[in-house]
Amino acid sequence: MAEFICTDVEEHVMQELLDEIRELYQQCEEDIIALESDPHLIDRQQSLFRAIHTIKGDLGLVGFAPMISLLGAVEDLLQALRNGQLNYTNLLSDAIFIVLDQTLEFVTNCQLHGKSHYSHERQLRAQKLSQQVVQAQPDEQPALLNQLIAALDPKLVLTEALDSPQQFDWQHDLRFFRELMASVESRSRYWHDRADRQLKMALLLNRFAGDIVDQRQLTAACYIHDFGMGFMPLELLHQTTPLSKNQRKLIKSHVYCSAKLLENMADWQSAKMMILQHHEQPDGNGYPLGLTDKEISDGAKILAIVDTFDALTHERANEQHTKRPIRRAVAEINRLAGTQLSSFWVTVFEQAMESLLQEKQES
């Protein structure tokens, strides 16, 4: 998260700014409620656009640059609405309210603490998605708006992502994969609930990035990627001494065994690719093919981070392994960015963990 330091803004100016934002917020709220009842009210569309534009201009006058880009993205959406390129829906209301809430919080923090935090990466993602919404066909816009909402405020999906995976509407295959993995996990005391744990984290990272990886495929890959480990000799799984060359070779073969499970299931070929690649590394030193960063799928990059984090924070058989505190594990993953792990997804991971740790501190 980036830090914005507020300087050279007098207290009375800050208070006037907050008062105006709150007043315009109320105006936006009235306009949004009216538009949800009748999306074709031109005067309400114009009023909402003017209010957002005014807030953006006010922030520009005091140099609060970090929020201007987000308000600009909302302006673009409202301009598309006025031009007939976008239909008004509750999803648009949600996106607008999120930006207004974040703007109010940003300015309030600057008044109270002289600084505020924001995510530059998240803002860039939100700007890109807002442009995609404007340019998309009408039937594509709702899905893109959902992605925009997730990019704007991942905390909205944080609790959902960390709850039991059973809340999702699993299709038959996904339930089947989960049941298979439950049996595999029963082979080792170190694997209990590992797949569900990893799935929660994988979905969380994906949502922080705006769900750029298909959730169904990622879910399948999470459940299946270590399936092949269940068919390794139990004494090898629980071995406490360093592995021999042949033993390491045997362990590496699990990616093929796992991916083979999906060989004849046409609907899960993307998941299969994630499974095959989840031990590849951006620097080309991974296995089984020695792929480099641009050749590795995003789903596989997520799995690599999730695997690493789980290994760092949970007990394992090898005596050289030390279970680390969460913040130490986050630091270790950051150290691996660009070599063993994707730099982009490590950044996403850090943002997700920072929000998660902050949520726990506040609860």
GROMACS .gro file of C-alpha atoms in nm:
model
  363
    1MET     CA    1   0.000   0.000   0.000
    2ALA     CA    2   0.123   0.350  -0.086
    3GLU     CA    3   0.113   0.633   0.165
    4PHE     CA    4  -0.009   0.983   0.078
    5ILE     CA    5   0.115   1.262   0.304
    6CYS     CA    6  -0.116   1.562   0.330
    7THR     CA    7   0.074   1.891   0.347
    8ASP     CA    8  -0.001   2.261   0.315
    9VAL     CA    9  -0.379   2.226   0.356
   10GLU     CA   10  -0.516   2.452   0.626
   11GLU     CA   11  -0.756   2.304   0.878
   12HIS     CA   12  -1.050   2.522   0.778
   13VAL     CA   13  -0.997   2.432   0.411
   14MET     CA   14  -0.992   2.064   0.500
   15GLN     CA   15  -1.311   2.097   0.701
   16GLU     CA   16  -1.486   2.282   0.415
   17LEU     CA   17  -1.375   2.011   0.175
   18LEU     CA   18  -1.515   1.737   0.399
   19ASP     CA   19  -1.841   1.925   0.446
   20GLU     CA   20  -1.884   1.967   0.070
   21ILE     CA   21  -1.802   1.601   0.000
   22ARG     CA   22  -2.061   1.492   0.256
   23GLU     CA   23  -2.320   1.723   0.101
   24LEU     CA   24  -2.244   1.599  -0.250
   25TYR     CA   25  -2.245   1.241  -0.121
   26GLN     CA   26  -2.601   1.293  -0.003
   27GLN     CA   27  -2.692   1.436  -0.343
   28CYS     CA   28  -2.536   1.133  -0.514
   29GLU     CA   29  -2.729   0.902  -0.284
   30GLU     CA   30  -3.058   1.068  -0.378
   31ASP     CA   31  -2.973   1.052  -0.749
   32ILE     CA   32  -2.873   0.685  -0.728
   33ILE     CA   33  -3.194   0.588  -0.547
   34ALA     CA   34  -3.396   0.771  -0.813
   35LEU     CA   35  -3.205   0.605  -1.098
   36GLU     CA   36  -3.251   0.261  -0.950
   37SER     CA   37  -3.625   0.324  -0.968
   38ASP     CA   38  -3.611   0.479  -1.316
   39PRO     CA   39  -3.273   0.449  -1.497
   40HIS     CA   40  -3.386   0.685  -1.774
   41LEU     CA   41  -3.415   1.002  -1.562
   42ILE     CA   42  -3.187   1.234  -1.759
   43ASP     CA   43  -3.185   1.506  -1.494
   44ARG     CA   44  -3.071   1.258  -1.231
   45GLN     CA   45  -2.797   1.124  -1.459
   46GLN     CA   46  -2.670   1.478  -1.512
   47SER     CA   47  -2.695   1.564  -1.143
   48LEU     CA   48  -2.495   1.255  -1.046
   49PHE     CA   49  -2.230   1.330  -1.306
   50ARG     CA   50  -2.198   1.692  -1.187
   51ALA     CA   51  -2.162   1.586  -0.824
   52ILE     CA   52  -1.882   1.339  -0.902
   53HIS     CA   53  -1.713   1.596  -1.126
   54THR     CA   54  -1.729   1.858  -0.850
   55ILE     CA   55  -1.575   1.625  -0.590
   56LYS     CA   56  -1.300   1.539  -0.836
   57GLY     CA   57  -1.233   1.908  -0.899
   58ASP     CA   58  -1.224   1.988  -0.527
   59LEU     CA   59  -0.966   1.715  -0.466
   60GLY     CA   60  -0.760   1.851  -0.752
   61LEU     CA   61  -0.752   2.197  -0.594
   62VAL     CA   62  -0.595   2.063  -0.274
   63GLY     CA   63  -0.367   1.817  -0.453
   64PHE     CA   64  -0.528   1.492  -0.335
   65ALA     CA   65  -0.418   1.314  -0.652
   66PRO     CA   66  -0.462   0.946  -0.548
   67MET     CA   67  -0.843   0.962  -0.549
   68ILE     CA   68  -0.878   1.167  -0.867
   69SER     CA   69  -0.817   0.869  -1.096
   70LEU     CA   70  -1.094   0.665  -0.931
   71LEU     CA   71  -1.340   0.952  -0.955
   72GLY     CA   72  -1.235   0.991  -1.317
   73ALA     CA   73  -1.320   0.627  -1.377
   74VAL     CA   74  -1.669   0.686  -1.233
   75GLU     CA   75  -1.702   0.993  -1.454
   76ASP     CA   76  -1.625   0.777  -1.758
   77LEU     CA   77  -1.896   0.530  -1.659
   78LEU     CA   78  -2.152   0.805  -1.605
   79GLN     CA   79  -2.061   0.967  -1.935
   80ALA     CA   80  -2.116   0.631  -2.105
   81LEU     CA   81  -2.453   0.614  -1.929
   82ARG     CA   82  -2.547   0.958  -2.060
   83ASN     CA   83  -2.434   0.859  -2.411
   84GLY     CA   84  -2.645   0.544  -2.409
   85GLN     CA   85  -2.342   0.313  -2.406
   86LEU     CA   86  -2.420   0.173  -2.061
   87ASN     CA   87  -2.743   0.070  -1.891
   88TYR     CA   88  -2.799   0.175  -1.532
   89THR     CA   89  -2.798  -0.122  -1.291
   90ASN     CA   90  -2.745  -0.185  -0.920
   91LEU     CA   91  -2.389  -0.287  -1.003
   92LEU     CA   92  -2.316   0.065  -1.122
   93SER     CA   93  -2.466   0.198  -0.799
   94ASP     CA   94  -2.234  -0.027  -0.598
   95ALA     CA   95  -1.926   0.090  -0.787
   96ILE     CA   96  -2.015   0.456  -0.737
   97PHE     CA   97  -2.083   0.413  -0.365
   98ILE     CA   98  -1.751   0.231  -0.316
   99VAL     CA   99  -1.557   0.517  -0.475
  100LEU     CA  100  -1.751   0.778  -0.276
  101ASP     CA  101  -1.690   0.588   0.049
  102GLN     CA  102  -1.321   0.554  -0.026
  103THR     CA  103  -1.296   0.923  -0.114
  104LEU     CA  104  -1.463   1.026   0.210
  105GLU     CA  105  -1.241   0.790   0.410
  106PHE     CA  106  -0.930   0.916   0.232
  107VAL     CA  107  -1.003   1.283   0.308
  108THR     CA  108  -1.109   1.204   0.667
  109ASN     CA  109  -0.780   1.020   0.730
  110CYS     CA  110  -0.589   1.316   0.590
  111GLN     CA  111  -0.772   1.548   0.828
  112LEU     CA  112  -0.727   1.327   1.134
  113HIS     CA  113  -0.381   1.182   1.073
  114GLY     CA  114  -0.223   1.397   0.804
  115LYS     CA  115  -0.191   1.096   0.577
  116SER     CA  116  -0.385   0.818   0.408
  117HIS     CA  117  -0.307   0.487   0.239
  118TYR     CA  118  -0.412   0.366  -0.103
  119SER     CA  119  -0.326   0.095  -0.356
  120HIS     CA  120  -0.183   0.228  -0.681
  121GLU     CA  121  -0.205  -0.116  -0.844
  122ARG     CA  122  -0.571  -0.147  -0.748
  123GLN     CA  123  -0.645   0.197  -0.893
  124LEU     CA  124  -0.479   0.111  -1.223
  125ARG     CA  125  -0.680  -0.211  -1.238
  126ALA     CA  126  -1.003  -0.023  -1.166
  127GLN     CA  127  -0.929   0.236  -1.435
  128LYS     CA  128  -0.861  -0.036  -1.690
  129LEU     CA  129  -1.180  -0.222  -1.601
  130SER     CA  130  -1.393   0.093  -1.621
  131GLN     CA  131  -1.263   0.150  -1.974
  132GLN     CA  132  -1.342  -0.210  -2.062
  133VAL     CA  133  -1.697  -0.167  -1.931
  134VAL     CA  134  -1.751   0.136  -2.154
  135GLN     CA  135  -1.615  -0.041  -2.461
  136ALA     CA  136  -1.788  -0.376  -2.399
  137GLN     CA  137  -2.108  -0.509  -2.549
  138PRO     CA  138  -2.418  -0.477  -2.325
  139ASP     CA  139  -2.423  -0.848  -2.238
  140GLU     CA  140  -2.057  -0.833  -2.129
  141GLN     CA  141  -2.090  -0.526  -1.907
  142PRO     CA  142  -2.242  -0.686  -1.591
  143ALA     CA  143  -1.952  -0.932  -1.554
  144LEU     CA  144  -1.700  -0.652  -1.603
  145LEU     CA  145  -1.878  -0.435  -1.348
  146ASN     CA  146  -1.855  -0.721  -1.099
  147GLN     CA  147  -1.482  -0.739  -1.163
  148LEU     CA  148  -1.458  -0.362  -1.122
  149ILE     CA  149  -1.632  -0.381  -0.784
  150ALA     CA  150  -1.392  -0.654  -0.669
  151ALA     CA  151  -1.096  -0.446  -0.785
  152LEU     CA  152  -1.225  -0.131  -0.616
  153ASP     CA  153  -1.288  -0.288  -0.276
  154PRO     CA  154  -1.158  -0.643  -0.219
  155LYS     CA  155  -1.275  -0.619   0.143
  156LEU     CA  156  -1.627  -0.673   0.013
  157VAL     CA  157  -1.526  -1.025  -0.091
  158LEU     CA  158  -1.268  -1.082   0.184
  159THR     CA  159  -1.509  -1.237   0.432
  160GLU     CA  160  -1.677  -1.440   0.159
  161ALA     CA  161  -1.343  -1.568   0.037
  162LEU     CA  162  -1.235  -1.677   0.384
  163ASP     CA  163  -1.559  -1.852   0.473
  164SER     CA  164  -1.620  -2.220   0.403
  165PRO     CA  165  -1.591  -2.312   0.033
  166GLN     CA  166  -1.928  -2.484   0.068
  167GLN     CA  167  -2.099  -2.149   0.018
  168PHE     CA  168  -2.011  -2.151  -0.351
  169ASP     CA  169  -2.247  -2.311  -0.598
  170TRP     CA  170  -2.024  -2.611  -0.674
  171GLN     CA  171  -2.096  -2.802  -0.988
  172HIS     CA  172  -2.090  -3.178  -0.978
  173ASP     CA  173  -1.728  -3.207  -1.093
  174LEU     CA  174  -1.602  -2.965  -0.831
  175ARG     CA  175  -1.775  -3.153  -0.553
  176PHE     CA  176  -1.628  -3.473  -0.692
  177PHE     CA  177  -1.274  -3.324  -0.695
  178ARG     CA  178  -1.313  -3.205  -0.340
  179GLU     CA  179  -1.426  -3.546  -0.220
  180LEU     CA  180  -1.132  -3.709  -0.396
  181MET     CA  181  -0.887  -3.470  -0.231
  182ALA     CA  182  -1.041  -3.527   0.112
  183SER     CA  183  -0.951  -3.895   0.078
  184VAL     CA  184  -0.597  -3.809  -0.029
  185GLU     CA  185  -0.556  -3.570   0.265
  186SER     CA  186  -0.646  -3.846   0.509
  187ARG     CA  187  -0.321  -4.025   0.420
  188SER     CA  188  -0.106  -3.774   0.609
  189ARG     CA  189  -0.157  -3.590   0.935
  190TYR     CA  190   0.013  -3.288   0.779
  191TRP     CA  191  -0.249  -3.249   0.506
  192HIS     CA  192  -0.571  -3.209   0.704
  193ASP     CA  193  -0.792  -2.940   0.542
  194ARG     CA  194  -0.499  -2.833   0.322
  195ALA     CA  195  -0.697  -2.811  -0.005
  196ASP     CA  196  -0.976  -2.601   0.145
  197ARG     CA  197  -0.720  -2.377   0.312
  198GLN     CA  198  -0.536  -2.325  -0.013
  199LEU     CA  199  -0.856  -2.268  -0.207
  200LYS     CA  200  -0.962  -1.987   0.026
  201MET     CA  201  -0.629  -1.812  -0.024
  202ALA     CA  202  -0.625  -1.869  -0.401
  203LEU     CA  203  -0.973  -1.723  -0.446
  204LEU     CA  204  -0.879  -1.432  -0.224
  205LEU     CA  205  -0.573  -1.346  -0.434
  206ASN     CA  206  -0.769  -1.384  -0.755
  207ARG     CA  207  -1.041  -1.151  -0.632
  208PHE     CA  208  -0.789  -0.892  -0.519
  209ALA     CA  209  -0.669  -0.889  -0.880
  210GLY     CA  210  -1.025  -0.856  -1.015
  211ASP     CA  211  -1.095  -1.226  -1.084
  212ILE     CA  212  -0.869  -1.240  -1.387
  213VAL     CA  213  -0.849  -1.620  -1.354
  214ASP     CA  214  -1.163  -1.826  -1.408
  215GLN     CA  215  -1.288  -1.925  -1.061
  216ARG     CA  216  -1.414  -2.269  -1.165
  217GLN     CA  217  -1.083  -2.361  -1.325
  218LEU     CA  218  -0.884  -2.223  -1.031
  219THR     CA  219  -1.102  -2.414  -0.784
  220ALA     CA  220  -1.051  -2.739  -0.972
  221ALA     CA  221  -0.676  -2.681  -0.990
  222CYS     CA  222  -0.659  -2.613  -0.615
  223TYR     CA  223  -0.829  -2.940  -0.537
  224ILE     CA  224  -0.638  -3.152  -0.787
  225HIS     CA  225  -0.287  -3.003  -0.814
  226ASP     CA  226  -0.138  -3.222  -0.539
  227PHE     CA  227  -0.358  -3.524  -0.597
  228GLY     CA  228  -0.056  -3.718  -0.723
  229MET     CA  229   0.120  -3.674  -0.389
  230GLY     CA  230  -0.135  -3.910  -0.238
  231PHE     CA  231   0.014  -4.194  -0.440
  232MET     CA  232   0.368  -4.149  -0.314
  233PRO     CA  233   0.505  -4.399  -0.058
  234LEU     CA  234   0.392  -4.296   0.288
  235GLU     CA  235   0.745  -4.329   0.425
  236LEU     CA  236   0.859  -4.077   0.161
  237LEU     CA  237   0.584  -3.831   0.256
  238HIS     CA  238   0.684  -3.848   0.623
  239GLN     CA  239   1.060  -3.866   0.570
  240THR     CA  240   1.243  -3.625   0.802
  241THR     CA  241   1.585  -3.641   0.631
  242PRO     CA  242   1.680  -3.464   0.305
  243LEU     CA  243   1.553  -3.634  -0.011
  244SER     CA  244   1.785  -3.820  -0.246
  245LYS     CA  245   1.808  -3.734  -0.616
  246ASN     CA  246   1.578  -4.022  -0.709
  247GLN     CA  247   1.331  -3.931  -0.437
  248ARG     CA  248   1.315  -3.571  -0.560
  249LYS     CA  249   1.254  -3.701  -0.910
  250LEU     CA  250   0.969  -3.916  -0.782
  251ILE     CA  251   0.815  -3.623  -0.595
  252LYS     CA  252   0.833  -3.406  -0.909
  253SER     CA  253   0.635  -3.665  -1.101
  254HIS     CA  254   0.324  -3.578  -0.900
  255VAL     CA  255   0.237  -3.293  -1.137
  256TYR     CA  256   0.191  -3.539  -1.424
  257CYS     CA  257  -0.009  -3.779  -1.209
  258SER     CA  258  -0.236  -3.496  -1.093
  259ALA     CA  259  -0.284  -3.345  -1.438
  260LYS     CA  260  -0.355  -3.688  -1.587
  261LEU     CA  261  -0.672  -3.701  -1.379
  262LEU     CA  262  -0.817  -3.427  -1.602
  263GLU     CA  263  -0.678  -3.564  -1.928
  264ASN     CA  264  -1.013  -3.671  -2.071
  265MET     CA  265  -1.228  -3.399  -1.914
  266ALA     CA  266  -1.261  -3.135  -2.185
  267ASP     CA  267  -1.415  -2.874  -1.952
  268TRP     CA  268  -1.111  -2.870  -1.724
  269GLN     CA  269  -0.820  -2.823  -1.960
  270SER     CA  270  -0.733  -2.478  -1.821
  271ALA     CA  271  -0.717  -2.630  -1.473
  272LYS     CA  272  -0.499  -2.907  -1.610
  273MET     CA  273  -0.254  -2.649  -1.745
  274MET     CA  274  -0.241  -2.473  -1.406
  275ILE     CA  275  -0.161  -2.807  -1.241
  276LEU     CA  276   0.117  -2.889  -1.488
  277GLN     CA  277   0.276  -2.548  -1.439
  278HIS     CA  278   0.237  -2.481  -1.066
  279HIS     CA  279   0.600  -2.573  -0.993
  280GLU     CA  280   0.740  -2.367  -1.280
  281GLN     CA  281   0.930  -2.050  -1.182
  282PRO     CA  282   0.960  -1.707  -1.347
  283ASP     CA  283   1.341  -1.743  -1.362
  284GLY     CA  284   1.309  -2.070  -1.558
  285ASN     CA  285   1.444  -2.294  -1.281
  286GLY     CA  286   1.117  -2.471  -1.205
  287TYR     CA  287   0.980  -2.802  -1.330
  288PRO     CA  288   0.874  -2.999  -1.526
  289LEU     CA  289   0.949  -2.788  -1.839
  290GLY     CA  290   1.161  -2.500  -1.712
  291LEU     CA  291   0.913  -2.236  -1.834
  292THR     CA  292   0.976  -1.865  -1.778
  293ASP     CA  293   0.741  -1.598  -1.644
  294LYS     CA  294   0.553  -1.513  -1.965
  295GLU     CA  295   0.492  -1.881  -2.039
  296ILE     CA  296   0.331  -1.964  -1.703
  297SER     CA  297  -0.045  -1.920  -1.659
  298ASP     CA  298  -0.177  -1.685  -1.392
  299GLY     CA  299  -0.359  -1.971  -1.224
  300ALA     CA  300  -0.034  -2.164  -1.186
  301LYS     CA  301   0.136  -1.854  -1.043
  302ILE     CA  302  -0.139  -1.824  -0.782
  303LEU     CA  303  -0.101  -2.191  -0.689
  304ALA     CA  304   0.275  -2.148  -0.649
  305ILE     CA  305   0.227  -1.867  -0.397
  306VAL     CA  306  -0.052  -2.049  -0.214
  307ASP     CA  307   0.162  -2.366  -0.193
  308THR     CA  308   0.459  -2.170  -0.062
  309PHE     CA  309   0.256  -1.979   0.196
  310ASP     CA  310   0.089  -2.294   0.322
  311ALA     CA  311   0.424  -2.472   0.348
  312LEU     CA  312   0.571  -2.182   0.546
  313THR     CA  313   0.284  -2.148   0.792
  314HIS     CA  314   0.192  -2.511   0.861
  315GLU     CA  315   0.371  -2.808   1.005
  316ARG     CA  316   0.553  -3.048   0.773
  317ALA     CA  317   0.746  -3.370   0.820
  318ASN     CA  318   1.092  -3.250   0.713
  319GLU     CA  319   1.301  -3.161   1.018
  320GLN     CA  320   1.459  -2.868   0.832
  321HIS     CA  321   1.119  -2.702   0.802
  322THR     CA  322   1.028  -2.437   1.059
  323LYS     CA  323   0.670  -2.319   1.090
  324ARG     CA  324   0.684  -1.940   1.051
  325PRO     CA  325   0.459  -1.661   1.181
  326ILE     CA  326   0.237  -1.511   0.911
  327ARG     CA  327   0.430  -1.184   0.879
  328ARG     CA  328   0.759  -1.373   0.851
  329ALA     CA  329   0.603  -1.593   0.582
  330VAL     CA  330   0.486  -1.284   0.392
  331ALA     CA  331   0.840  -1.145   0.404
  332GLU     CA  332   0.980  -1.475   0.278
  333ILE     CA  333   0.738  -1.481  -0.015
  334ASN     CA  334   0.831  -1.122  -0.098
  335ARG     CA  335   1.196  -1.229  -0.111
  336LEU     CA  336   1.111  -1.490  -0.376
  337ALA     CA  337   0.938  -1.241  -0.608
  338GLY     CA  338   1.077  -1.247  -0.959
  339THR     CA  339   1.272  -1.568  -0.912
  340GLN     CA  340   1.060  -1.853  -0.777
  341LEU     CA  341   0.733  -1.657  -0.765
  342SER     CA  342   0.559  -1.407  -0.993
  343SER     CA  343   0.634  -1.045  -0.899
  344PHE     CA  344   0.284  -0.934  -0.999
  345TRP     CA  345   0.110  -1.198  -0.790
  346VAL     CA  346   0.342  -1.143  -0.493
  347THR     CA  347   0.231  -0.779  -0.496
  348VAL     CA  348  -0.132  -0.892  -0.500
  349PHE     CA  349  -0.056  -1.136  -0.218
  350GLU     CA  350   0.098  -0.863  -0.004
  351GLN     CA  351  -0.206  -0.639  -0.053
  352ALA     CA  352  -0.442  -0.923   0.034
  353MET     CA  353  -0.248  -1.017   0.346
  354GLU     CA  354  -0.222  -0.656   0.461
  355SER     CA  355  -0.598  -0.617   0.438
  356LEU     CA  356  -0.655  -0.951   0.608
  357LEU     CA  357  -0.420  -0.872   0.896
  358GLN     CA  358  -0.576  -0.528   0.934
  359GLU     CA  359  -0.923  -0.682   0.944
  360LYS     CA  360  -0.810  -0.917   1.223
  361GLN     CA  361  -0.658  -0.632   1.423
  362GLU     CA  362  -0.977  -0.429   1.399
  363SER     CA  363  -1.208  -0.717   1.493
   0.00000   0.00000   0.00000
